[in-house]
Coordinates of C-alpha atoms in Angstrom, one line a residue:
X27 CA 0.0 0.0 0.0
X28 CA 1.4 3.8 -0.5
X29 CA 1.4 6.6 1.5
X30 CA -1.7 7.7 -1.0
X31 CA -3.7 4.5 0.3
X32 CA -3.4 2.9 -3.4
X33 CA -2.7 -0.3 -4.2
X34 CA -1.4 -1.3 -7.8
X35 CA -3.6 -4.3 -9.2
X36 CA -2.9 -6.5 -12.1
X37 CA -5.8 -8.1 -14.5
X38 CA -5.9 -11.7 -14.2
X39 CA -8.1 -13.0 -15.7
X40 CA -12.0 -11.9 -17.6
X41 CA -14.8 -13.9 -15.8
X42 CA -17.7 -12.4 -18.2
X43 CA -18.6 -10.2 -20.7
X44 CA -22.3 -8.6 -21.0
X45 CA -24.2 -6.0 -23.4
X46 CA -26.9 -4.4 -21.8
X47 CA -29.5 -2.2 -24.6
X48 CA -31.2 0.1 -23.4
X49 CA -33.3 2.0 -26.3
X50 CA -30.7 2.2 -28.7
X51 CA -27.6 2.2 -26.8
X52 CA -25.4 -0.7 -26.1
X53 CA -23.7 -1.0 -23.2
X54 CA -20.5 -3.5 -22.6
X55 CA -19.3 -4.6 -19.3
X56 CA -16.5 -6.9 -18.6
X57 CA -16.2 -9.0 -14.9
X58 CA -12.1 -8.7 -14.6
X59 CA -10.5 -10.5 -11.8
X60 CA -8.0 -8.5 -10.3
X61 CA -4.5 -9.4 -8.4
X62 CA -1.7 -8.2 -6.8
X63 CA -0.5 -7.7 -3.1
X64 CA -3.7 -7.0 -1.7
X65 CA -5.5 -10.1 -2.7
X66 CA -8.5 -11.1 -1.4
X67 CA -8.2 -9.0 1.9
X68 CA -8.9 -5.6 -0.1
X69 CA -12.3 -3.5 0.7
X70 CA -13.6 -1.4 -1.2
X71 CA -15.9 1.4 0.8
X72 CA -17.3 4.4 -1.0
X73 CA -17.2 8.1 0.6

């Protein structure tokens, strides 16, 4: 972890891939699991 409370994460590996339409938009969204030094311990709160 730095000073700045980051932690550099690597892509390891795509778990799914969706496209959402709404009206006519299309929306992608990919499921990426993530690694690095954190692991599995990380939290993620929002502010």
């Amino acid at each position: 972890m730095r000073d700045n409370l980051t932690v550099e994460t690597i892509p390891l590996r795509i778990e799914g891939r969706e496209v959402k339409k709404l009206r006519n938009k299309e929306t992608a969204s990919v499921k990426v699991v993530w690694g690095g030094p954190a692991g599995e311990n990380a939290t993620w709160e929002l502010e």
